[in-house]
Amino acid sequence: MPGGEGRERAGMGDVYDPEFVKGVFDRCSERYIAFSLICSFGFTERWRRQCVAAMPAPSTAGAHGYDLMAGTGEVWPHLLKRFGDIGSITAVDISPGMHRRAMERLHAHRAHRIRFIEDDVLASDLPAESADFVISTFGLKTFNSDQHARLAALIARVLKPGGVFSMIEASDPKGWWLRPLYLFHLKIVLPLIERIFLRGAQDFAMLGVYSTSFGSAAEVAAMLRDQGLEVEFSRYVFGCATGVAGRKRPVAS
Ligand SMILES: C[S@@+](CC[C@H](N)C(=O)[O-])C[C@H]1O[C@@H](n2cnc3c(N)ncnc32)[C@H](O)[C@@H]1O
């Protein structure tokens, strides 16, 4: 199970406990957008776009779906640009801080198509077969294996037959010759920037810990397949991000 390093690093209980994760993101929320854009050199935006590009087109116009671990809603512009006829996106997130931030910047012209649910997806009672699509960007790393299995079951349950999904996460580019530099950036440079510019806070540093403990989305791909979904696994920039996309089989006629 991933996460040993995370637990040691935090020294404050289980870093995969949803309450702990919620606290991290509540404290990060004010600066999350700028920090993630600048410290990833813009790659997070590119990866969100690629996550949307990897998602098969929903089979109906006016599709309804979920953005799980939606945060500040950074993927919505990409989603609504590629699929202009989407009917609505229901954003699900556990952090009231991230939620509030999303509301504040809720791009007025999109507001009528966005709904919010402040909830823990791991304890979610989202209705079965209620979604034409599920998307999630950078929401996988704060879960351990057991929680990934629950997420895979949730996605399989909420998708309508023929429904589509795509998820992406920052990953550990094992085998890449520049990996040591990448890890140095995540584990040394980012925490240092945070300590200097955010007055000693160490919440963004946790994102580096989660990312390196996560590994890749390959395990999540296998779990989604176990749930009967059709899944494509993709690597981006030598595995610095990995993604899964696919669909729930339509009902045989
Ligand atoms: C790294 S942020 C990603 C936000 C956004 N999707 C993006 O592309 O930037 C991860 C988000 O997952 C949310 N999250 C973590 N665990 C969660 C859970 N159990 N249920 C719902 N949301 C959760 C956090 O509050 C946070 O907003």
Short mmCIF file of C-alpha atoms and ligand atoms in Angstrom, two decimals:
data_model
loop_
_atom_site.label_atom_id
_atom_site.label_comp_id
_atom_site.label_asym_id
_atom_site.label_seq_id
_atom_site.Cartn_x
_atom_site.Cartn_y
_atom_site.Cartn_z
CA MET A 1 0.00 0.00 0.00
CA PRO A 2 1.38 3.40 -0.86
CA GLY A 3 1.71 6.02 1.78
CA GLY A 4 4.38 4.85 4.22
CA GLU A 5 6.52 7.86 3.47
CA GLY A 6 3.53 10.15 3.83
CA ARG A 7 2.63 8.81 7.21
CA GLU A 8 6.22 9.14 8.49
CA ARG A 9 6.58 12.60 7.05
CA ALA A 10 3.44 13.94 8.62
CA GLY A 11 4.01 12.33 11.99
CA MET A 12 0.43 13.27 12.76
CA GLY A 13 -1.75 10.25 12.19
CA ASP A 14 -3.12 8.85 8.98
CA VAL A 15 -2.50 11.27 6.09
CA TYR A 16 -5.12 9.36 4.07
CA ASP A 17 -7.81 10.07 6.66
CA PRO A 18 -10.39 12.24 4.80
CA GLU A 19 -10.50 14.65 7.76
CA PHE A 20 -6.73 15.15 7.55
CA VAL A 21 -6.91 15.65 3.75
CA LYS A 22 -9.75 18.12 4.17
CA GLY A 23 -7.62 20.19 6.57
CA VAL A 24 -4.68 20.24 4.15
CA PHE A 25 -6.85 21.55 1.30
CA ASP A 26 -8.77 24.01 3.45
CA ARG A 27 -5.46 25.60 4.42
CA CYS A 28 -4.15 25.50 0.82
CA SER A 29 -7.31 26.79 -0.79
CA GLU A 30 -6.50 30.51 -0.92
CA ARG A 31 -3.29 29.97 -2.86
CA TYR A 32 -3.96 26.63 -4.53
CA ILE A 33 -4.57 27.96 -8.06
CA ALA A 34 -1.42 30.09 -8.27
CA PHE A 35 0.79 27.56 -6.48
CA SER A 36 -0.22 24.63 -8.67
CA LEU A 37 0.15 26.64 -11.89
CA ILE A 38 3.51 28.23 -11.08
CA CYS A 39 5.15 25.29 -9.32
CA SER A 40 4.21 22.85 -12.09
CA PHE A 41 5.47 25.35 -14.74
CA GLY A 42 2.00 25.28 -16.26
CA PHE A 43 1.92 21.49 -16.67
CA THR A 44 -1.15 21.07 -14.48
CA GLU A 45 -3.19 23.13 -16.95
CA ARG A 46 -1.86 21.12 -19.88
CA TRP A 47 -2.62 17.83 -18.09
CA ARG A 48 -6.16 18.93 -17.28
CA ARG A 49 -6.68 19.65 -20.97
CA GLN A 50 -5.21 16.25 -21.88
CA CYS A 51 -7.45 14.54 -19.35
CA VAL A 52 -10.48 16.08 -21.05
CA ALA A 53 -9.08 15.19 -24.49
CA ALA A 54 -8.71 11.55 -23.37
CA MET A 55 -12.35 11.26 -22.34
CA PRO A 56 -14.58 9.64 -24.97
CA ALA A 57 -17.45 11.92 -26.00
CA PRO A 58 -20.61 11.48 -23.91
CA SER A 59 -23.22 9.76 -26.02
CA THR A 60 -25.98 12.34 -25.44
CA ALA A 61 -26.23 16.09 -25.89
CA GLY A 62 -26.93 17.92 -22.64
CA ALA A 63 -24.90 15.34 -20.70
CA HIS A 64 -24.83 15.46 -16.89
CA GLY A 65 -21.81 14.35 -14.92
CA TYR A 66 -19.57 14.64 -11.89
CA ASP A 67 -16.25 16.36 -11.35
CA LEU A 68 -14.94 14.33 -8.42
CA MET A 69 -12.42 16.00 -6.07
CA ALA A 70 -13.31 19.12 -8.05
CA GLY A 71 -11.36 21.60 -5.90
CA THR A 72 -11.59 25.05 -7.42
CA GLY A 73 -13.06 23.75 -10.67
CA GLU A 74 -9.97 24.22 -12.79
CA VAL A 75 -11.02 21.56 -15.29
CA TRP A 76 -14.40 23.10 -16.16
CA PRO A 77 -13.18 25.54 -18.82
CA HIS A 78 -11.47 22.65 -20.66
CA LEU A 79 -14.49 20.39 -20.30
CA LEU A 80 -16.97 23.00 -21.48
CA LYS A 81 -14.71 24.05 -24.32
CA ARG A 82 -14.40 20.53 -25.74
CA PHE A 83 -17.98 19.49 -25.00
CA GLY A 84 -19.91 22.73 -25.42
CA ASP A 85 -23.27 20.98 -25.12
CA ILE A 86 -22.72 19.60 -21.61
CA GLY A 87 -25.91 20.15 -19.60
CA SER A 88 -24.43 20.25 -16.10
CA ILE A 89 -21.40 19.42 -13.99
CA THR A 90 -21.87 18.46 -10.36
CA ALA A 91 -18.68 19.27 -8.47
CA VAL A 92 -17.99 17.03 -5.46
CA ASP A 93 -15.36 18.03 -2.92
CA ILE A 94 -14.78 17.47 0.78
CA SER A 95 -13.06 20.81 1.48
CA PRO A 96 -15.28 23.80 2.26
CA GLY A 97 -12.27 26.05 1.58
CA MET A 98 -11.77 24.72 -1.96
CA HIS A 99 -15.51 24.78 -2.45
CA ARG A 100 -15.72 28.42 -1.36
CA ARG A 101 -12.88 29.36 -3.68
CA ALA A 102 -14.65 27.63 -6.58
CA MET A 103 -17.83 29.58 -5.78
CA GLU A 104 -15.95 32.88 -5.63
CA ARG A 105 -14.39 32.38 -9.03
CA LEU A 106 -17.40 30.64 -10.45
CA HIS A 107 -17.10 32.08 -13.89
CA ALA A 108 -20.46 33.82 -14.06
CA HIS A 109 -21.32 32.64 -17.55
CA ARG A 110 -20.92 28.99 -16.47
CA ALA A 111 -22.65 29.22 -13.11
CA HIS A 112 -26.00 27.91 -14.30
CA ARG A 113 -24.35 24.66 -15.41
CA ILE A 114 -22.43 23.96 -12.18
CA ARG A 115 -23.80 22.34 -9.01
CA PHE A 116 -21.92 21.63 -5.81
CA ILE A 117 -21.95 18.80 -3.35
CA GLU A 118 -19.68 19.19 -0.35
CA ASP A 119 -19.05 15.57 0.50
CA ASP A 120 -16.52 12.81 1.07
CA VAL A 121 -16.61 10.73 -2.13
CA LEU A 122 -15.54 7.70 -0.12
CA ALA A 123 -18.76 7.83 1.86
CA SER A 124 -20.88 9.11 -0.97
CA ASP A 125 -24.44 8.12 -1.76
CA LEU A 126 -24.48 9.61 -5.23
CA PRO A 127 -27.33 7.86 -7.05
CA ALA A 128 -26.60 4.82 -9.22
CA GLU A 129 -26.55 5.36 -12.98
CA SER A 130 -26.89 9.12 -12.56
CA ALA A 131 -23.94 10.28 -14.71
CA ASP A 132 -23.19 10.47 -18.41
CA PHE A 133 -19.58 11.28 -17.50
CA VAL A 134 -17.18 11.39 -14.56
CA ILE A 135 -14.03 13.49 -14.62
CA SER A 136 -11.35 13.98 -11.99
CA THR A 137 -8.07 15.90 -12.17
CA PHE A 138 -5.39 15.48 -9.51
CA GLY A 139 -7.82 13.92 -7.06
CA LEU A 140 -6.31 10.42 -6.86
CA LYS A 141 -3.12 10.96 -4.92
CA THR A 142 -4.67 11.60 -1.51
CA PHE A 143 -6.21 8.10 -1.49
CA ASN A 144 -4.58 4.81 -0.52
CA SER A 145 -5.21 1.51 -2.36
CA ASP A 146 -8.24 0.62 -0.36
CA GLN A 147 -9.76 4.03 -1.02
CA HIS A 148 -8.93 3.76 -4.74
CA ALA A 149 -10.91 0.51 -4.84
CA ARG A 150 -13.89 2.30 -3.26
CA LEU A 151 -13.57 5.14 -5.76
CA ALA A 152 -13.49 2.66 -8.68
CA ALA A 153 -16.66 1.02 -7.36
CA LEU A 154 -18.33 4.42 -6.99
CA ILE A 155 -17.49 5.39 -10.58
CA ALA A 156 -18.79 2.07 -11.93
CA ARG A 157 -21.98 2.54 -9.90
CA VAL A 158 -22.78 6.17 -10.80
CA LEU A 159 -22.07 5.91 -14.53
CA LYS A 160 -25.02 5.17 -16.76
CA PRO A 161 -24.50 2.30 -19.22
CA GLY A 162 -22.39 3.82 -22.01
CA GLY A 163 -21.22 6.59 -19.64
CA VAL A 164 -17.62 7.81 -19.98
CA PHE A 165 -14.88 8.85 -17.59
CA SER A 166 -11.37 10.30 -17.44
CA MET A 167 -8.99 10.93 -14.55
CA ILE A 168 -5.41 12.16 -14.33
CA GLU A 169 -2.86 12.44 -11.54
CA ALA A 170 0.71 13.64 -11.04
CA SER A 171 2.85 10.51 -10.77
CA ASP A 172 6.30 9.15 -10.11
CA PRO A 173 8.16 8.92 -13.47
CA LYS A 174 10.06 5.74 -12.59
CA GLY A 175 12.86 4.94 -15.03
CA TRP A 176 13.09 8.47 -16.47
CA TRP A 177 16.64 9.78 -16.37
CA LEU A 178 15.46 13.18 -15.11
CA ARG A 179 13.45 11.59 -12.29
CA PRO A 180 15.96 12.64 -9.59
CA LEU A 181 15.57 16.27 -10.70
CA TYR A 182 11.78 15.94 -10.70
CA LEU A 183 11.82 14.44 -7.19
CA PHE A 184 14.22 17.15 -6.03
CA HIS A 185 11.72 19.74 -7.26
CA LEU A 186 8.80 18.02 -5.51
CA LYS A 187 10.49 17.11 -2.26
CA ILE A 188 13.02 19.90 -1.72
CA VAL A 189 12.26 22.95 -3.85
CA LEU A 190 8.48 23.12 -3.31
CA PRO A 191 8.63 22.72 0.48
CA LEU A 192 11.38 25.35 0.57
CA ILE A 193 9.34 27.81 -1.50
CA GLU A 194 6.41 27.20 0.77
CA ARG A 195 8.44 27.66 3.93
CA ILE A 196 9.84 30.94 2.67
CA PHE A 197 6.82 32.46 0.97
CA LEU A 198 3.97 30.99 2.99
CA ARG A 199 5.46 31.65 6.39
CA GLY A 200 6.49 28.14 7.31
CA ALA A 201 3.34 26.37 6.21
CA GLN A 202 3.89 22.80 5.04
CA ASP A 203 0.61 21.98 3.39
CA PHE A 204 1.70 22.26 -0.23
CA ALA A 205 4.69 20.13 0.73
CA MET A 206 2.16 17.41 1.53
CA LEU A 207 1.07 17.45 -2.11
CA GLY A 208 4.61 16.39 -3.09
CA VAL A 209 4.51 13.63 -0.50
CA TYR A 210 1.15 12.39 -1.76
CA SER A 211 2.32 12.50 -5.41
CA THR A 212 5.47 10.48 -4.86
CA SER A 213 3.66 7.95 -2.64
CA PHE A 214 0.92 7.58 -5.27
CA GLY A 215 3.13 5.93 -7.91
CA SER A 216 0.90 5.88 -10.99
CA ALA A 217 -2.69 5.40 -12.05
CA ALA A 218 -1.92 1.86 -13.27
CA GLU A 219 -3.36 0.29 -10.13
CA VAL A 220 -6.51 2.39 -10.45
CA ALA A 221 -6.81 1.24 -14.09
CA ALA A 222 -6.81 -2.38 -12.93
CA MET A 223 -9.43 -1.63 -10.26
CA LEU A 224 -11.71 0.06 -12.81
CA ARG A 225 -11.33 -2.98 -15.11
CA ASP A 226 -12.25 -5.22 -12.18
CA GLN A 227 -15.45 -3.18 -11.96
CA GLY A 228 -16.22 -4.14 -15.57
CA LEU A 229 -15.29 -0.81 -17.16
CA GLU A 230 -13.34 -0.44 -20.42
CA VAL A 231 -10.14 1.40 -19.53
CA GLU A 232 -7.23 3.05 -21.39
CA PHE A 233 -4.15 3.87 -19.33
CA SER A 234 -1.93 6.78 -20.49
CA ARG A 235 1.37 8.28 -19.44
CA TYR A 236 2.23 11.94 -19.96
CA VAL A 237 5.71 13.51 -20.04
CA PHE A 238 7.64 10.31 -19.27
CA GLY A 239 5.13 9.33 -16.58
CA CYS A 240 5.16 12.62 -14.61
CA ALA A 241 1.40 12.28 -14.92
CA THR A 242 -0.69 9.21 -15.64
CA GLY A 243 -4.33 8.89 -16.53
CA VAL A 244 -7.20 6.50 -17.04
CA ALA A 245 -10.11 7.00 -19.40
CA GLY A 246 -12.85 4.83 -20.78
CA ARG A 247 -16.49 3.87 -20.58
CA LYS A 248 -19.07 1.65 -18.96
CA ARG A 249 -20.35 -0.85 -21.48
CA PRO A 250 -23.76 -0.01 -22.90
CA VAL A 251 -26.57 -2.43 -22.17
CA ALA A 252 -26.59 -5.16 -24.83
CA SER A 253 -29.67 -4.81 -27.03
C1 LIG B 1 -5.19 18.41 -5.68
S1 LIG B 1 -6.84 18.95 -5.50
C2 LIG B 1 -7.42 18.86 -7.15
C3 LIG B 1 -8.44 19.92 -7.42
C4 LIG B 1 -8.87 20.07 -8.89
N1 LIG B 1 -9.57 18.91 -9.37
C5 LIG B 1 -7.73 20.44 -9.80
O1 LIG B 1 -7.68 19.99 -10.94
O2 LIG B 1 -6.89 21.25 -9.40
C6 LIG B 1 -7.59 17.53 -4.75
C7 LIG B 1 -9.01 17.82 -4.24
O3 LIG B 1 -9.56 16.59 -3.76
C8 LIG B 1 -10.39 16.89 -2.66
N2 LIG B 1 -10.58 15.66 -1.88
C9 LIG B 1 -9.64 14.94 -1.25
N3 LIG B 1 -10.19 13.87 -0.64
C10 LIG B 1 -11.53 13.93 -0.92
C11 LIG B 1 -12.64 13.11 -0.57
N4 LIG B 1 -12.49 12.02 0.19
N5 LIG B 1 -13.86 13.46 -1.02
C12 LIG B 1 -14.03 14.56 -1.80
N6 LIG B 1 -13.02 15.39 -2.15
C13 LIG B 1 -11.78 15.07 -1.71
C14 LIG B 1 -9.60 17.98 -1.92
O4 LIG B 1 -10.40 18.73 -1.03
C15 LIG B 1 -9.06 18.81 -3.08
O5 LIG B 1 -9.90 19.88 -3.40
#
